[in-house]
Coordinates of C-alpha atoms and ligand atoms in Angstrom, one line a residue:
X1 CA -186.7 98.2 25.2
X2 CA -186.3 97.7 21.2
X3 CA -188.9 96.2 19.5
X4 CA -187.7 92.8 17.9
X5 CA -187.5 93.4 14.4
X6 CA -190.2 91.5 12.3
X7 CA -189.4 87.8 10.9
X8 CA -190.2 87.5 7.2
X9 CA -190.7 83.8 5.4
X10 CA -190.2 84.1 1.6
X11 CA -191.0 80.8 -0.6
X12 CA -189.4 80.4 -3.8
X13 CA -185.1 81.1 -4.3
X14 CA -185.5 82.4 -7.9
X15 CA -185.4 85.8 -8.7
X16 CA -188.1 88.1 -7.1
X17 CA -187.1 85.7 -3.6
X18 CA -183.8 87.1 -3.5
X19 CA -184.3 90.4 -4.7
X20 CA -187.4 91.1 -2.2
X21 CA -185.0 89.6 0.9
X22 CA -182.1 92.3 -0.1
X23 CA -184.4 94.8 0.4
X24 CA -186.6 93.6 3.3
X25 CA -183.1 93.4 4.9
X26 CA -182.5 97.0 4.7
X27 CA -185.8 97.9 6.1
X28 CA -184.7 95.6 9.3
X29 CA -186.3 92.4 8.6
X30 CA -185.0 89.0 9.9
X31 CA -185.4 86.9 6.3
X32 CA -185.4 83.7 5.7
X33 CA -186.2 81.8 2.3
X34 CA -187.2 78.5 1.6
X35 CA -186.7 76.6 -1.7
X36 CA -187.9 73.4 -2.2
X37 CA -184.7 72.2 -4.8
X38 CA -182.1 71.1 -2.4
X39 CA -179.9 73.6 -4.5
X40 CA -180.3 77.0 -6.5
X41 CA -182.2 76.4 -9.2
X42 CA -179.3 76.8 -12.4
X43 CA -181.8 76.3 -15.2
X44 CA -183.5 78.9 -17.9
X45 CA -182.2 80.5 -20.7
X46 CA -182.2 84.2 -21.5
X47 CA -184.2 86.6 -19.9
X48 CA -183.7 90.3 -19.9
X49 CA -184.3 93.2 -17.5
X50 CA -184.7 96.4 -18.6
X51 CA -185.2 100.6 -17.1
X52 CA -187.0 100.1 -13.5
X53 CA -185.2 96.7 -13.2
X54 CA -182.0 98.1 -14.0
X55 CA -182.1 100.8 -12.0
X56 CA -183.1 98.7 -9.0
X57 CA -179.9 96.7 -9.6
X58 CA -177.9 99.7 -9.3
X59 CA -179.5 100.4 -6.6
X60 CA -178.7 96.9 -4.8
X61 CA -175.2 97.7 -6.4
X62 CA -174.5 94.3 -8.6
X63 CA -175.0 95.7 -11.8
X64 CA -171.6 95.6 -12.7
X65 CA -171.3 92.2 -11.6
X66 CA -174.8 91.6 -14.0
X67 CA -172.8 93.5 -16.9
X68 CA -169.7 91.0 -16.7
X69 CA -172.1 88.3 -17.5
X70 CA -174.3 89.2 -19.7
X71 CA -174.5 87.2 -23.1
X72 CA -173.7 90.1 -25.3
X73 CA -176.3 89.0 -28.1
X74 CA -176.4 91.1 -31.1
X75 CA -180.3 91.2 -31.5
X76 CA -182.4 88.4 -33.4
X77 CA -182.4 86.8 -37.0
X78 CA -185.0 85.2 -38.1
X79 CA -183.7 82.6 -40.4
X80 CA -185.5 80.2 -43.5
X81 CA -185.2 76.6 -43.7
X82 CA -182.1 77.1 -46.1
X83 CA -180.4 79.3 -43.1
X84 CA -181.1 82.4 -45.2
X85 CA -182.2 85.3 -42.9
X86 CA -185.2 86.6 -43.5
X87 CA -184.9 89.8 -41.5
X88 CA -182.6 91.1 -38.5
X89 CA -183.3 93.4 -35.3
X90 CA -180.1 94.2 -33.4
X91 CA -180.1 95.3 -29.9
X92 CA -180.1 99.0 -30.0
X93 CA -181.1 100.2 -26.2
X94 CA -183.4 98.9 -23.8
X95 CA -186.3 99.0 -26.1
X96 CA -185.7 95.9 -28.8
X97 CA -186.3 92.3 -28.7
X98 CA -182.2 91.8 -27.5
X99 CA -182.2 94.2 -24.4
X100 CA -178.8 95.6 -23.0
X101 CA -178.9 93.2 -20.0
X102 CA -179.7 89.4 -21.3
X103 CA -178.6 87.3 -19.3
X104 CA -178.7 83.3 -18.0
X105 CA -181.4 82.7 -15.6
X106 CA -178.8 80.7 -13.7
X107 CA -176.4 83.4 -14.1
X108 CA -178.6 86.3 -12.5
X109 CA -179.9 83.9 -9.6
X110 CA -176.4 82.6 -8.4
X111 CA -175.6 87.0 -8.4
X112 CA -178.3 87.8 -6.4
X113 CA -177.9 84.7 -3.9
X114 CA -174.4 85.7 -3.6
X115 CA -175.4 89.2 -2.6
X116 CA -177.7 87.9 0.1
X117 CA -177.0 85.0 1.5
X118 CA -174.5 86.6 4.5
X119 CA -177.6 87.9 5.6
X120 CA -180.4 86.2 4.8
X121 CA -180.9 82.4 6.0
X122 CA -181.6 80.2 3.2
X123 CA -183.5 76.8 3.6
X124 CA -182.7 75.1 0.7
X125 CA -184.4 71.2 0.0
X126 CA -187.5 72.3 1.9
X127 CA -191.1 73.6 1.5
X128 CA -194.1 74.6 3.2
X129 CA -197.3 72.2 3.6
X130 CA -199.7 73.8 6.0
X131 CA -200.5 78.2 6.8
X132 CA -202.5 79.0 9.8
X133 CA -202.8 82.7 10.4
X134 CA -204.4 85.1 13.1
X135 CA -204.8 88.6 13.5
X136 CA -200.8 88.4 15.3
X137 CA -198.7 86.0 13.6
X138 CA -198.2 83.6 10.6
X139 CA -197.8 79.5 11.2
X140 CA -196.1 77.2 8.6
X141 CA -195.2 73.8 8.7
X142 CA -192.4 72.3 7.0
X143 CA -192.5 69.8 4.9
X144 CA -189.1 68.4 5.7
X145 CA -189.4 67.3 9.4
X146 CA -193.0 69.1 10.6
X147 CA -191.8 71.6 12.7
X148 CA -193.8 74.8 12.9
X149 CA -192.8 78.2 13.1
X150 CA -194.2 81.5 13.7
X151 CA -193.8 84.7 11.1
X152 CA -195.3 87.6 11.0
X153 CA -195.0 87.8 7.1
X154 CA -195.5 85.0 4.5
X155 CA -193.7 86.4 1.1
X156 CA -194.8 83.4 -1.7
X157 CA -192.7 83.9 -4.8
X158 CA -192.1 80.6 -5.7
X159 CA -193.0 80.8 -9.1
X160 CA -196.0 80.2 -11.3
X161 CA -197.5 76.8 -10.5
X162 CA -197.1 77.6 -6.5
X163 CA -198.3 75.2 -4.2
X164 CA -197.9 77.6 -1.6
X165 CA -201.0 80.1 -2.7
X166 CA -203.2 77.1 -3.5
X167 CA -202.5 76.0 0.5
X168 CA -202.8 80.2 1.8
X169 CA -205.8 80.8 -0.9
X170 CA -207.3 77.3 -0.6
X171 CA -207.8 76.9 -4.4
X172 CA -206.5 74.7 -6.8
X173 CA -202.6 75.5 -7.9
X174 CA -204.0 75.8 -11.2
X175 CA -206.8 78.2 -10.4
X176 CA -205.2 81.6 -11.1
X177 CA -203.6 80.2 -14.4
X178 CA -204.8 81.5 -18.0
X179 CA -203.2 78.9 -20.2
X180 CA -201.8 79.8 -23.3
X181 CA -201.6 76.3 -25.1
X182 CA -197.5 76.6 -25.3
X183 CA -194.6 74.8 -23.9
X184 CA -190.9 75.4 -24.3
X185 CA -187.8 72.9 -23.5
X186 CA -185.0 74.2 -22.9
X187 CA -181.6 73.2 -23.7
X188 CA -178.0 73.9 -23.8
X189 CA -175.0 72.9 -25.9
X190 CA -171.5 73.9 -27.2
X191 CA -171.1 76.8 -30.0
X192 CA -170.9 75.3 -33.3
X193 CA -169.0 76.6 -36.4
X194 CA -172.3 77.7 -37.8
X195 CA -173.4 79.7 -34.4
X196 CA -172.9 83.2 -34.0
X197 CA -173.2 85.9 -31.0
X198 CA -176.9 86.8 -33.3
X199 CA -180.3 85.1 -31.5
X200 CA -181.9 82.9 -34.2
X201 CA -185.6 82.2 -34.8
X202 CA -186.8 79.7 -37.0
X203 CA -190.3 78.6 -38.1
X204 CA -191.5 75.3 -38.8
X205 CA -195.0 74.0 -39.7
X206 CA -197.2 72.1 -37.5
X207 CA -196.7 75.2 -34.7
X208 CA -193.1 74.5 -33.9
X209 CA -190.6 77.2 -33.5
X210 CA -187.0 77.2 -32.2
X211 CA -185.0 80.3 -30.5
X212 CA -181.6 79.7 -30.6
X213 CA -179.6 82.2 -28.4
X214 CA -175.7 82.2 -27.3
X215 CA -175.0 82.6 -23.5
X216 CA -171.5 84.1 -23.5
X217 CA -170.2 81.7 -21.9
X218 CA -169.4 79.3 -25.5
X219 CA -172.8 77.3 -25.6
X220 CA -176.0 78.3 -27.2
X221 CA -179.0 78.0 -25.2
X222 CA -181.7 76.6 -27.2
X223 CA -185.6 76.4 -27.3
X224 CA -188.2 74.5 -28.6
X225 CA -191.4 75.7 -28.5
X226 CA -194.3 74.0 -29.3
X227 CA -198.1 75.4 -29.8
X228 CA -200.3 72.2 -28.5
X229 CA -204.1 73.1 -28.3
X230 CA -204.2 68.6 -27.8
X231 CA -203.4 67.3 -24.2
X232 CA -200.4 65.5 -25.7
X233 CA -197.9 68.3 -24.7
X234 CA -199.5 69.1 -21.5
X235 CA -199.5 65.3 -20.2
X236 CA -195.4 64.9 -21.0
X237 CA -195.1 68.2 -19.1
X238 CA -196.1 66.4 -15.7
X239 CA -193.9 66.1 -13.4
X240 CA -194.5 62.2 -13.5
X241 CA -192.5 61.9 -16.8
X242 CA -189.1 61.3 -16.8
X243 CA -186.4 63.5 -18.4
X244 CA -185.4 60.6 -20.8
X245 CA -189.4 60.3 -22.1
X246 CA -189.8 64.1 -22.1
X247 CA -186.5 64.6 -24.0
X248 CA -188.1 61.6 -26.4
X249 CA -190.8 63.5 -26.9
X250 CA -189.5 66.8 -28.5
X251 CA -187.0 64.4 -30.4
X252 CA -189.5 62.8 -32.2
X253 CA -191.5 66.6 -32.8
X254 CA -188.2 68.6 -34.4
X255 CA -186.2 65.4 -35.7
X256 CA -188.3 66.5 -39.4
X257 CA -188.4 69.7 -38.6
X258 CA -185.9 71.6 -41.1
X259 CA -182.6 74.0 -41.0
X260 CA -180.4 72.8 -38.2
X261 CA -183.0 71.0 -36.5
X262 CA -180.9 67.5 -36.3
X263 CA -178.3 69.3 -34.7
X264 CA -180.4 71.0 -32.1
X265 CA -182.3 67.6 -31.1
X266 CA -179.1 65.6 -30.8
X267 CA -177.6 68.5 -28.6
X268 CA -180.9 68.7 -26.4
X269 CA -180.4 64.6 -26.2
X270 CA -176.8 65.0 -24.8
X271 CA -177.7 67.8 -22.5
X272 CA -177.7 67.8 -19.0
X273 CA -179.8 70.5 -18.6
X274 CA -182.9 69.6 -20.2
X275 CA -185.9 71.1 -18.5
X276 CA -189.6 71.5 -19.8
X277 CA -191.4 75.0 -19.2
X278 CA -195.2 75.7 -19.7
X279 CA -195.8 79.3 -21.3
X280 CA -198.7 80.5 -19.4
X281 CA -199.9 83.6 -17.1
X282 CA -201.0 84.3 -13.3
X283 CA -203.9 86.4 -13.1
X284 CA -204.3 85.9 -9.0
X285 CA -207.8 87.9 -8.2
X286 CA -206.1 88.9 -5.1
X287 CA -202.6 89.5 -4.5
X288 CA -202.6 88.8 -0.5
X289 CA -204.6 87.4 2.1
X290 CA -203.9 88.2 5.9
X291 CA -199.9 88.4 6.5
X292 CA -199.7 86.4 3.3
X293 CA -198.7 88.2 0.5
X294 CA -197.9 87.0 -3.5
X295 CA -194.5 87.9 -5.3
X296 CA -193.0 87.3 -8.7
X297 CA -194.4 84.9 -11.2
X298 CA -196.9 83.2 -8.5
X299 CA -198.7 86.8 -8.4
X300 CA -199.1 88.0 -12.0
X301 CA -196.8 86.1 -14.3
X302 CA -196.8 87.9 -17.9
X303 CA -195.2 84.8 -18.8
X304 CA -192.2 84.6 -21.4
X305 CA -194.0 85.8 -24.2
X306 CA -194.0 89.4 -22.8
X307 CA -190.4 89.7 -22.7
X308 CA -190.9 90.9 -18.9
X309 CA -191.3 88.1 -16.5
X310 CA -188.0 88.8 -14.8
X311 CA -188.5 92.9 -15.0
X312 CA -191.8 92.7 -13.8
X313 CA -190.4 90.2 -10.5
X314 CA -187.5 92.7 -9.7
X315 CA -189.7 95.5 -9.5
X316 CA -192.6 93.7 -7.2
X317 CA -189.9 92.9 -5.3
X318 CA -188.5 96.0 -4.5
X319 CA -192.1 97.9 -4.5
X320 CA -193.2 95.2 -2.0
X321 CA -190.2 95.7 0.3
X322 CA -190.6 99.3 0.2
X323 CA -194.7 99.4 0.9
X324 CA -193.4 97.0 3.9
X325 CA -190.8 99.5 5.1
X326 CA -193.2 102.4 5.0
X327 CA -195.7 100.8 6.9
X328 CA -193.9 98.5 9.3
X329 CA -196.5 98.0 12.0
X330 CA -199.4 97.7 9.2
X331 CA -198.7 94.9 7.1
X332 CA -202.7 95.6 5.6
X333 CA -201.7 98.8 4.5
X334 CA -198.7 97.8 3.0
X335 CA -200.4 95.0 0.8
X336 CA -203.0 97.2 -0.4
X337 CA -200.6 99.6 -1.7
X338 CA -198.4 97.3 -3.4
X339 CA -201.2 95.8 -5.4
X340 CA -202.8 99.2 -6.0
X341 CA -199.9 101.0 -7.0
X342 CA -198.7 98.0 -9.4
X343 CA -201.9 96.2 -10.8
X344 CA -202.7 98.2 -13.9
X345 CA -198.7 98.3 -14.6
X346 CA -198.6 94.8 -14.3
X347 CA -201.5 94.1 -16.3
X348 CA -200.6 96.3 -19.2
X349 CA -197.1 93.9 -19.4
X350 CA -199.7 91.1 -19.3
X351 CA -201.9 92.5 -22.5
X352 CA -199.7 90.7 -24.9
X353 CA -199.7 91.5 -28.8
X354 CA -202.8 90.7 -30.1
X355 CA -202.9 87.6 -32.0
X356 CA -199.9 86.0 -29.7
X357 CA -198.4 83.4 -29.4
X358 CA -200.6 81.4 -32.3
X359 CA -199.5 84.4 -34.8
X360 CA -195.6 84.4 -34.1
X361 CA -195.8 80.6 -34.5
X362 CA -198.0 79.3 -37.5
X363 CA -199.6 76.0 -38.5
X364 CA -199.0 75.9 -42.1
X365 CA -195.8 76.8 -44.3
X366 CA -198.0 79.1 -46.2
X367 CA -198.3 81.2 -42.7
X368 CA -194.4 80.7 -41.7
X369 CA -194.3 82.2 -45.4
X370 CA -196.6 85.2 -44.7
X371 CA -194.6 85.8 -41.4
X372 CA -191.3 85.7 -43.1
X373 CA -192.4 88.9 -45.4
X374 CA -193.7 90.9 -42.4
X375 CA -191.0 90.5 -41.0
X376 CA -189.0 91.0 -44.1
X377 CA -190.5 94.5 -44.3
X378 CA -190.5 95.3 -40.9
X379 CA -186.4 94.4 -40.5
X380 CA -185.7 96.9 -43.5
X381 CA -188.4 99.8 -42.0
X382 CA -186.6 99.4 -38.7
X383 CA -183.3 99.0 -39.6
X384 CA -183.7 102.1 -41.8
X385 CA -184.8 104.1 -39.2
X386 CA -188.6 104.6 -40.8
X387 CA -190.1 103.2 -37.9
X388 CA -190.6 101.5 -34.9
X389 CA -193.5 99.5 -35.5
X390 CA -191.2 95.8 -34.6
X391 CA -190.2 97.7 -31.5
X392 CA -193.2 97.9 -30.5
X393 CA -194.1 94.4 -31.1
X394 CA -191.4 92.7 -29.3
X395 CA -190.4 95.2 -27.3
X396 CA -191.8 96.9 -23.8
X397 CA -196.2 97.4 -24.2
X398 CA -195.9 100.0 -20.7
X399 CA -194.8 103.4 -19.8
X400 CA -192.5 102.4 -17.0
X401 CA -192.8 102.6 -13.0
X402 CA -192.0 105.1 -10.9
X403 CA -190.0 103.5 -8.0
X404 CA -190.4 104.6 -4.7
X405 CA -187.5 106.3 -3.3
X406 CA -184.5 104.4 -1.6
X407 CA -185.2 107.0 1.4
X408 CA -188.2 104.7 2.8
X409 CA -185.7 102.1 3.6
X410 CA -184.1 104.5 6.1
X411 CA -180.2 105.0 6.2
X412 CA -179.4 102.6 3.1
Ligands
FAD501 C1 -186.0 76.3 -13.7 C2 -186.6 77.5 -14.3 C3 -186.3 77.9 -15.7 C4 -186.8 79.0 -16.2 N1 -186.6 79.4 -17.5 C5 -187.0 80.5 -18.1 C6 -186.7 80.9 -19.4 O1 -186.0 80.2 -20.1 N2 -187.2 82.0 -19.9 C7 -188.1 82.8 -19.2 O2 -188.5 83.8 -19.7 N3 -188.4 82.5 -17.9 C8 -187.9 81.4 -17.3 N4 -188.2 81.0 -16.0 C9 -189.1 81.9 -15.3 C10 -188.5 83.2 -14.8 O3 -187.4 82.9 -13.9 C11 -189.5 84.0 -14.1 O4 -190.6 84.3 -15.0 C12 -189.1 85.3 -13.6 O5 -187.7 85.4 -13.4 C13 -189.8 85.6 -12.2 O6 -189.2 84.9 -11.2 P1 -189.8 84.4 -9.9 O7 -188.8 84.5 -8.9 O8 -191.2 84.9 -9.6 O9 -190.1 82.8 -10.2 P2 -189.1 81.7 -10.6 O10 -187.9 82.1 -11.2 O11 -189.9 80.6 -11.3 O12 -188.6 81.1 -9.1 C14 -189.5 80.4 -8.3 C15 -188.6 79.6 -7.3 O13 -189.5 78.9 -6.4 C16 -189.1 77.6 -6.2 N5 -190.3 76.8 -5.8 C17 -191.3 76.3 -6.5 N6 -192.2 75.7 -5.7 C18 -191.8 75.9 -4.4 C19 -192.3 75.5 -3.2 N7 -193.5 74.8 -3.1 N8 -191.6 75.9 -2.1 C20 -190.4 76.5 -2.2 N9 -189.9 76.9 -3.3 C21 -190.5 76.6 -4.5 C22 -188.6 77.2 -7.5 O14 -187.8 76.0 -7.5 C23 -187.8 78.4 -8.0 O15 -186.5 78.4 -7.5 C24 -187.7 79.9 -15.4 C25 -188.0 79.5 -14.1 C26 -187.4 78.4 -13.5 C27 -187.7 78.0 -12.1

């Protein structure tokens, strides 16, 4: 008789969700993944994966799928009020601010949920609201008509403010969360005349920044950021405002704000993908409990400022799916490596430049100024080949991962 092969439940359809299922299916896994948008989730600007991540893709065989997409930015300006560029650090590798795969969120997620969804089942408009566990099996309910089901794995990578590891660690969903007084919203809009294939950074006062970015598709993705060490930000995040009011809010912030701010707040008011995102990190104490086991952002977001939210997903994912092919009848043992083996790797990603984010986004026009002229000198050190001191600021803080081999997922 052949043992049934184990039934895996992953929460969350963004990016480690997908990429952990691939893999779980060529250990032998029956996957399914539940997302509670009734659709994939479209939304996000640029993010970048880089060496382990890109070497996992080739390894799942999209990355020349990824490559066709890609936004082909040429690295970052940062620009003046008057539009005059204050320094410039062009993509050069996989080590600078403008990695060689930037891509769309959206872009990346609707890849990998092409490449899975033949085989894995997706529940999409649905979510989890109760976990039982014994020593044999995991029990969810659902939320959308209360059935239960058994698993013998719960995977939770549904992102940073999961509901999911507040019900399986019984804490608060804010619990794990080191807050890092920033929000973003996040924007698209058609290329203008004055746009270029170059990522833009501007500086106003009061803690406002903008990162302007094109998508290669013919918009520009935009950003607002906003440092906010007041409630004000935080309360407008809440789900319980309305897109309108939230989209009100920045207006009112950037309208004064200086070089092509108008433009950029009457795009964000005609866009139709407006979406607020808090800039903060997961530091869970414990990466599983029982047959539950944390993934992704919901484990050990480095959050955006790092550069290496996506990276860092990618690679738990395939680590995870690997310590669970390895040890297929000990999901314990499994855990425990996957957190051992990644924790301090993690955590180094998570030690972010000291001084960030307040430093890279100043109060007063006197700090924007002082900004400005490091990074003045640091564009014509770097760009002269002196040395890499802004590479090291923006780029990668770790010494890579060493994957385990594709061998442990048997004949793949
Ligand atoms: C809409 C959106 C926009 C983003 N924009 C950016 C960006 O511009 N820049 C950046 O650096 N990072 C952005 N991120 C975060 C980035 O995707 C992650 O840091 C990184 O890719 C790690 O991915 P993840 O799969 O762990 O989490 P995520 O990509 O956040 O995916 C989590 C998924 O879980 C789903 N989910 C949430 N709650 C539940 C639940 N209770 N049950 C089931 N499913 C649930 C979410 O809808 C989402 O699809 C964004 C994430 C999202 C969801």
């Amino acid at each position: 008789m052949t043992a049934r092969p184990l039934r895996a439940l992953i929460s969350g359809a963004g990016i480690a969700g997908p990429v952990h299922a691939y893999w779980l299916k060529k250990a032998g896994l029956d996957v399914t993944i539940v997302e509670r948008v009734p659709r994939l989730r479209r939304e996000g600007q640029t993010i970048d994966v880089r060496n382990e991540g890109r070497e996992i893709f080739d390894r799942m065989g999209i990355t020349k799928s990824v490559m066709a997409v890609t936004t082909k930015e040429l690295g970052v300006q940062f620009v003046g009020a008057d539009g005059g560029i204050w320094g410039s650090f062009p993509e050069d590798g996989s080590d600078s601010f403008t990695s060689e795969i930037e891509i769309v969120r959206g872009e990346l997620a609707s890849i990998l949920y092409e490449h899975t969804k033949e085989d894995v089942q997706y529940l999409f408009g649905d979510s989890i609201t109760a976990i039982e566990q014994d020593a044999s099996s995991v029990s969810v309910t659902f939320a959308k008509d209360g059935r239960r089901e058994q698993y013998d794995l719960l995977i939770i990578a549904d992102g940073l403010n999961s509901r999911t590891r507040a019900l399986a660690f019984d804490q608060d969903v804010r619990a794990p969360i080191k807050v890092l007084n920033e929000w973003f919203a996040g924007f698209s809009f058609p290329k203008g005349p004055t746009d270029t294939d170059w990522a833009q950074w501007y500086n106003a006062s009061g803690r406002r920044a903008i990162l302007h970015r094109p998508d290669g598709f013919g918009r520009m993705r935009s950003l607002f950021a906003h440092i906010d060490y007041t409630e004000a930000t935080r309360a407008i995040g809440s789900s319980k405002t309305s897109v309108q009011d939230q989209k009100k809010y920045w207006a009112q912030l950037y309208r004064d704000a200086g070089w092509e701010s108008e433009r950029l707040v009457k795009g964000m008011m005609e866009s139709d993908d407006f979406y607020m995102y808090e800039v903060a990190q997961v530091k869970a104490e414990k990466w599983s409990t029982g047959r539950v086991v944390l993934l992704g952002d919901a484990a050990s977001c480095p959050s955006p400022i790092s550069g290496q939210g996506s990276n860092v997903a990618v690679v738990q994912a395939y680590v995870l799916a690997a310590m669970i092919a390895k040890y297929p009848n000990d999901h314990a043992a499994a855990f425990a490596e996957y957190e051992t083996s990644m924790r301090e790797w993690v955590e180094g990603i998570q030690s972010l430049p000291p001084g960030a984010p307040a430093l890279a986004v100043p109060q007063t026009l006197t700090g924007i100024l002082i900004l400005n002229c490091v990074v003045y000198i640091g564009s014509a050190l770097v760009n002269s080949g002196v040395i890499n001191l802004f590479k090291r600021w923006f780029g990668r803080a770790d010494k890579g991962f060493p994957l385990p081999p594709m061998s442990v997922f048997g004949k793949v």
